[in-house]
CSV table of C-alpha atoms in Angstrom, one decimal:
chain,number,residue,atom,x,y,z
L,1,MET,CA,-9.3,-18.6,8.9
L,2,SER,CA,-11.4,-17.7,11.8
L,3,PHE,CA,-13.6,-14.6,11.5
L,4,THR,CA,-14.9,-13.1,13.9
L,5,HIS,CA,-18.3,-11.7,13.0
L,6,LEU,CA,-19.4,-8.4,13.2
L,7,SER,CA,-22.5,-8.1,14.7
L,8,SER,CA,-20.5,-10.1,17.6
L,9,LEU,CA,-18.9,-6.9,17.8
L,10,SER,CA,-19.5,-3.5,19.6
L,11,PHE,CA,-20.6,-0.5,17.5
L,12,GLU,CA,-17.6,1.3,19.8
L,13,ALA,CA,-15.2,-1.2,18.5
L,14,ILE,CA,-16.4,-0.8,14.9
L,15,LEU,CA,-16.6,3.1,15.0
L,16,VAL,CA,-12.7,3.4,16.7
L,17,PHE,CA,-11.7,0.9,13.3
L,18,ALA,CA,-14.0,3.0,10.6
L,19,LEU,CA,-12.7,6.2,11.9
L,20,LEU,CA,-8.8,4.6,12.4
L,21,GLY,CA,-8.9,3.4,8.6
L,22,LEU,CA,-10.5,7.3,7.4
L,23,ILE,CA,-7.4,9.0,9.5
L,24,VAL,CA,-5.0,5.9,8.0
L,25,GLY,CA,-6.7,7.0,4.9
L,26,SER,CA,-5.7,10.9,4.9
L,27,PHE,CA,-2.3,9.9,5.4
L,28,ILE,CA,-1.2,7.9,3.0
L,29,ASN,CA,-2.3,10.2,0.7
L,30,VAL,CA,0.5,12.1,1.8
L,31,LEU,CA,2.5,9.7,1.6
L,32,ILE,CA,1.9,8.6,-2.0
L,33,HIS,CA,1.1,12.5,-2.5
L,34,ARG,CA,5.1,13.0,-1.4
L,35,LEU,CA,7.4,10.2,-1.5
L,36,PRO,CA,7.9,10.7,-4.6
L,37,VAL,CA,8.5,13.4,-4.7
L,38,MET,CA,11.1,13.8,-1.8
L,39,ILE,CA,12.9,10.3,-3.3
L,40,LEU,CA,13.1,12.4,-6.5
L,41,ALA,CA,13.9,16.0,-4.8
L,42,SER,CA,16.6,14.5,-2.6
L,43,GLU,CA,18.7,12.9,-6.4
L,44,ASP,CA,18.8,16.1,-7.4
L,45,ASN,CA,18.6,18.3,-4.4
L,46,PRO,CA,20.0,16.4,-0.7
L,47,ALA,CA,19.2,20.0,0.7
L,48,SER,CA,15.1,20.0,-0.5
L,49,GLU,CA,13.4,20.9,2.5
L,50,PHE,CA,9.8,19.2,0.9
L,51,ASN,CA,8.6,16.5,3.6
L,52,LEU,CA,6.0,14.5,5.2
L,53,MET,CA,5.2,18.3,7.8
L,54,THR,CA,6.5,20.6,5.1
L,55,PRO,CA,4.9,22.7,3.2
L,56,ARG,CA,1.7,21.6,5.2
L,57,SER,CA,-1.2,21.2,3.1
L,58,HIS,CA,-2.4,22.8,0.1
L,59,CYS,CA,-4.6,23.0,-3.3
L,60,PRO,CA,-2.1,22.1,-5.3
L,61,HIS,CA,-3.7,24.5,-8.4
L,62,CYS,CA,-4.0,28.2,-5.9
L,63,HIS,CA,-1.5,26.4,-3.4
L,64,HIS,CA,-3.8,27.9,-1.1
L,65,ARG,CA,-2.9,26.7,2.5
L,66,LEU,CA,-5.7,24.3,3.8
L,67,GLN,CA,-7.6,24.8,7.2
L,68,TRP,CA,-8.9,22.2,10.1
L,69,PHE,CA,-12.2,22.2,8.6
L,70,GLU,CA,-10.7,21.3,4.8
L,71,LEU,CA,-8.6,18.4,6.3
L,72,ILE,CA,-11.0,16.3,7.9
L,73,PRO,CA,-11.0,12.5,5.9
L,74,LEU,CA,-13.8,11.8,3.6
L,75,PHE,CA,-16.1,14.2,5.6
L,76,SER,CA,-14.2,17.6,3.8
L,77,TYR,CA,-14.5,15.9,0.3
L,78,VAL,CA,-18.2,15.6,0.6
L,79,PHE,CA,-18.9,19.4,2.1
L,80,LEU,CA,-16.8,20.5,0.1
L,81,LYS,CA,-18.2,18.9,-2.4
L,82,GLY,CA,-15.5,17.4,-4.2
L,83,ARG,CA,-14.4,21.0,-5.1
L,84,CYS,CA,-11.4,23.4,-3.3
L,85,ARG,CA,-13.7,26.8,-1.5
L,86,HIS,CA,-11.3,29.0,-3.3
L,87,CYS,CA,-10.7,28.2,-7.1
L,88,ALA,CA,-13.5,25.7,-6.7
L,89,GLN,CA,-11.1,23.0,-9.1
L,90,SER,CA,-12.1,20.0,-9.2
L,91,ILE,CA,-9.8,17.7,-5.6
L,92,SER,CA,-9.4,14.3,-7.1
L,93,MET,CA,-11.3,11.5,-6.6
L,94,ARG,CA,-8.1,9.1,-5.4
L,95,TYR,CA,-8.7,11.4,-1.7
L,96,PRO,CA,-11.6,9.3,-0.5
L,97,VAL,CA,-11.4,6.3,-2.0
L,98,VAL,CA,-8.2,5.5,-0.5
L,99,GLU,CA,-9.7,6.9,2.8
L,100,LEU,CA,-12.2,4.7,2.2
L,101,VAL,CA,-10.7,1.6,1.4
L,102,THR,CA,-8.5,2.1,4.0
L,103,ALA,CA,-11.1,2.4,6.3
L,104,ALA,CA,-12.6,-0.5,4.5
L,105,LEU,CA,-10.1,-2.7,4.8
L,106,PHE,CA,-9.4,-1.5,9.3
L,107,LEU,CA,-13.1,-3.4,9.0
L,108,LEU,CA,-11.8,-6.5,7.6
L,109,CYS,CA,-9.5,-6.7,9.9
L,110,LEU,CA,-11.5,-6.0,13.2
L,111,HIS,CA,-13.8,-8.9,11.3
L,112,GLN,CA,-11.0,-11.3,11.2
L,113,TYR,CA,-8.7,-10.7,14.6
L,114,GLY,CA,-11.2,-8.7,17.3
L,115,PHE,CA,-10.6,-6.3,18.7
L,116,THR,CA,-7.2,-6.9,19.6
L,117,LEU,CA,-3.3,-6.1,19.7
L,118,GLN,CA,-3.2,-8.4,15.8
L,119,ALA,CA,-5.7,-6.8,14.5
L,120,LEU,CA,-4.2,-3.7,14.7
L,121,ALA,CA,-0.5,-5.5,13.8
L,122,ALA,CA,-3.1,-5.8,10.6
L,123,CYS,CA,-4.1,-2.7,10.0
L,124,PHE,CA,-0.4,-1.8,9.0
L,125,PHE,CA,0.1,-4.5,7.2
L,126,CYS,CA,-2.9,-3.1,5.1
L,127,ALA,CA,-2.3,0.5,5.3
L,128,THR,CA,1.5,-0.1,4.3
L,129,LEU,CA,0.5,-2.5,1.2
L,130,LEU,CA,-1.5,0.1,0.4
L,131,ALA,CA,0.4,3.4,0.2
L,132,LEU,CA,3.1,0.6,-1.4
L,133,ALA,CA,0.9,-0.5,-4.4
L,134,TRP,CA,-0.9,3.0,-4.9
L,135,ILE,CA,2.7,4.7,-5.1
L,136,ASP,CA,3.8,2.7,-7.6
L,137,ALA,CA,1.1,2.4,-10.0
L,138,GLU,CA,1.4,6.0,-10.0
L,139,THR,CA,5.2,6.4,-10.1
L,140,PHE,CA,6.8,2.8,-10.4
L,141,LEU,CA,8.3,3.6,-6.9
L,142,LEU,CA,8.5,1.5,-4.7
L,143,PRO,CA,10.0,3.4,-1.3
L,144,ASP,CA,12.6,1.7,0.7
L,145,ILE,CA,11.2,3.2,4.0
L,146,LEU,CA,7.6,1.6,3.4
L,147,THR,CA,9.2,-1.8,2.3
L,148,GLN,CA,11.6,-1.9,5.0
L,149,ALA,CA,9.4,-0.9,7.7
L,150,LEU,CA,6.6,-3.8,6.1
L,151,LEU,CA,9.7,-6.1,6.3
L,152,TRP,CA,10.4,-5.4,9.8
L,153,VAL,CA,7.4,-4.6,11.0
L,154,GLY,CA,6.8,-8.0,10.3
L,155,LEU,CA,9.7,-10.3,11.4
L,156,ILE,CA,9.4,-8.9,15.0
L,157,GLY,CA,5.3,-9.7,14.6
L,158,SER,CA,5.8,-12.8,14.1
L,159,ALA,CA,8.4,-13.0,17.0
L,160,LEU,CA,5.9,-11.3,19.7
L,161,SER,CA,2.7,-13.8,17.8
L,162,LEU,CA,1.1,-10.7,16.7
L,163,THR,CA,0.5,-12.3,13.4
L,164,HIS,CA,-0.3,-15.7,12.3
L,165,THR,CA,2.8,-16.9,11.2
L,166,PRO,CA,5.5,-18.4,12.8
L,167,LEU,CA,8.8,-16.9,13.4
L,168,LEU,CA,11.0,-19.6,11.4
L,169,GLN,CA,8.7,-19.8,8.3
L,170,SER,CA,8.3,-14.8,8.6
L,171,LEU,CA,12.3,-15.5,8.5
L,172,GLY,CA,12.8,-18.1,5.6
L,173,GLY,CA,9.5,-16.3,3.9
L,174,ALA,CA,11.4,-12.9,4.2
L,175,VAL,CA,14.9,-14.7,2.7
L,176,LEU,CA,13.0,-16.9,0.0
L,177,GLY,CA,11.1,-14.4,-1.5
L,178,TYR,CA,13.8,-11.9,-2.0
L,179,GLY,CA,15.9,-14.7,-3.2
L,180,LEU,CA,12.9,-16.8,-6.0
L,181,LEU,CA,12.7,-12.7,-6.8
L,182,TRP,CA,16.5,-11.7,-7.2
L,183,LEU,CA,16.5,-15.1,-9.5
L,184,VAL,CA,13.6,-14.6,-11.8
L,185,SER,CA,14.5,-11.2,-12.3
L,186,TRP,CA,17.9,-12.1,-13.4
L,187,GLY,CA,16.7,-15.4,-15.3
L,188,PHE,CA,14.9,-12.8,-17.2
L,189,GLU,CA,17.4,-10.5,-17.8
L,190,LYS,CA,20.0,-12.4,-19.1
L,191,LEU,CA,17.7,-13.9,-21.8
L,192,ALA,CA,15.8,-11.3,-22.5
L,193,GLY,CA,18.9,-8.9,-22.4
L,194,LYS,CA,16.7,-6.9,-20.2
L,195,GLU,CA,15.7,-5.1,-16.7
L,196,GLY,CA,12.6,-6.8,-16.4
L,197,MET,CA,11.7,-5.7,-12.4
L,198,GLY,CA,13.6,-3.3,-9.7
L,199,GLN,CA,14.8,-3.7,-6.4
L,200,GLY,CA,12.1,-2.8,-5.1
L,201,ASP,CA,9.9,-5.6,-5.8
L,202,LEU,CA,12.2,-7.7,-4.4
L,203,LYS,CA,11.9,-5.7,-1.2
L,204,LEU,CA,8.3,-5.9,-1.6
L,205,LEU,CA,8.4,-9.6,-1.8
L,206,ALA,CA,10.1,-10.1,1.0
L,207,GLY,CA,8.7,-7.6,3.3
L,208,LEU,CA,5.6,-10.2,2.2
L,209,GLY,CA,7.5,-13.6,3.1
L,210,ALA,CA,7.7,-11.6,6.4
L,211,TRP,CA,3.8,-11.8,6.9
L,212,VAL,CA,2.2,-14.9,4.7
L,213,GLY,CA,5.2,-17.3,5.7
L,214,VAL,CA,7.1,-19.2,3.3
L,215,TRP,CA,4.4,-21.8,1.7
L,216,SER,CA,2.4,-19.1,0.8
L,217,LEU,CA,5.2,-17.7,-1.3
L,218,LEU,CA,4.8,-19.7,-4.3
L,219,PRO,CA,1.6,-18.9,-4.2
L,220,LEU,CA,1.3,-15.7,-4.1
L,221,ILE,CA,3.9,-15.7,-6.8
L,222,LEU,CA,1.7,-17.7,-9.1
L,223,LEU,CA,-1.2,-15.3,-8.4
L,224,ALA,CA,1.1,-12.0,-9.4
L,225,SER,CA,2.9,-13.4,-12.2
L,226,ILE,CA,-1.0,-14.5,-13.4
L,227,SER,CA,-2.5,-11.4,-12.2
L,228,GLY,CA,0.0,-9.7,-13.7
L,229,LEU,CA,-0.2,-11.9,-17.0
L,230,ILE,CA,-3.5,-10.8,-18.0
L,231,PHE,CA,-3.6,-7.0,-17.3
L,232,GLY,CA,-0.1,-6.8,-20.0
L,233,ILE,CA,-2.5,-8.5,-22.7
L,234,VAL,CA,-5.4,-6.3,-21.9
L,235,GLN,CA,-3.2,-3.4,-22.1
L,236,LYS,CA,-1.1,-4.2,-25.0
L,237,PHE,CA,-4.1,-5.1,-26.6
L,238,ARG,CA,-5.6,-2.0,-25.7
L,239,GLY,CA,-2.1,-0.2,-27.2
L,240,GLN,CA,-1.4,1.6,-23.8
L,241,LEU,CA,1.3,-0.8,-22.3
L,242,GLY,CA,3.7,1.6,-23.7
L,243,HIS,CA,6.4,1.5,-25.8
L,244,ASN,CA,9.0,-0.5,-22.9
L,245,GLY,CA,6.3,-3.2,-22.6
L,246,HIS,CA,6.4,-1.9,-19.2
L,247,PHE,CA,4.1,-2.2,-16.0
L,248,ALA,CA,4.0,-1.7,-12.3
L,249,PHE,CA,4.0,-5.4,-10.5
L,250,GLY,CA,3.8,-4.3,-7.8
L,251,PRO,CA,-0.2,-4.0,-6.5
L,252,PHE,CA,-0.2,-6.6,-7.6
L,253,LEU,CA,2.2,-8.6,-5.5
L,254,ALA,CA,-0.1,-6.5,-3.3
L,255,LEU,CA,-3.3,-8.0,-4.2
L,256,SER,CA,-1.8,-11.7,-4.4
L,257,GLY,CA,-0.5,-10.9,-0.1
L,258,PHE,CA,-4.2,-9.1,0.3
L,259,ALA,CA,-5.5,-12.5,-0.8
L,260,CYS,CA,-2.6,-15.1,1.3
L,261,PHE,CA,-3.0,-12.8,4.2
L,262,PHE,CA,-6.4,-13.1,4.9
L,263,LEU,CA,-7.4,-16.6,3.6
L,264,GLY,CA,-4.6,-18.1,3.8
L,265,ILE,CA,-4.2,-19.3,0.9
L,266,SER,CA,-0.8,-21.7,1.5
L,267,MET,CA,1.3,-24.5,0.4
L,268,GLY,CA,1.3,-26.5,3.9
L,269,ALA,CA,1.1,-26.3,7.7
């Protein structure tokens, strides 16, 4: 797969994508923190007013409402030296890490597609997948609003030639992605007598299939399964796997999805 050398791109294009990545990374942090709370709150209290907009951003320790200069992606964290300026409690490293990773992914999209709409579509893929992977790793949840967005934007992007996957391969990847993982999950449940993976994993693979296409599904599943198996074995020996032996599979699907998307790993043309 061809790449556009960053040296051939204008400084303005690099700056725009880097800043856009930091801003979107800040929003991903909001999704990571609030979506699981919203899902659990809606189950316990359907009338809950907690959402992505309210209440306004505040310190989780002293609940002080943050000012605009405390919300500048990355720079606020550095300026405040990683601590709340009111109660001096430390701010989680997740915030700058997610922002930096998002900026790096956006620059990778620029590197691969140049200053184009295709690059912006790839940025959406990266941002959504990063949010899903992080939420699943922390909470074992894969919010439908994100998996469905990944699926439908992938299909629409394919139809509009904003992705490198032809529409028929995108449709086949979505359908087969859900079906294959459902079959694996069903077989495991019949053999082991317990649920192997949740519906969220199936929806995530369907969304990934819409972006990478049907020919990349098997390599994606194999990469995710092997990396997940290695992780499970390591955690088992470290005594950190948990009593039920479960761990989040979404991050491994996401990492494999990144690999197939950017490296063009595929079984066919």
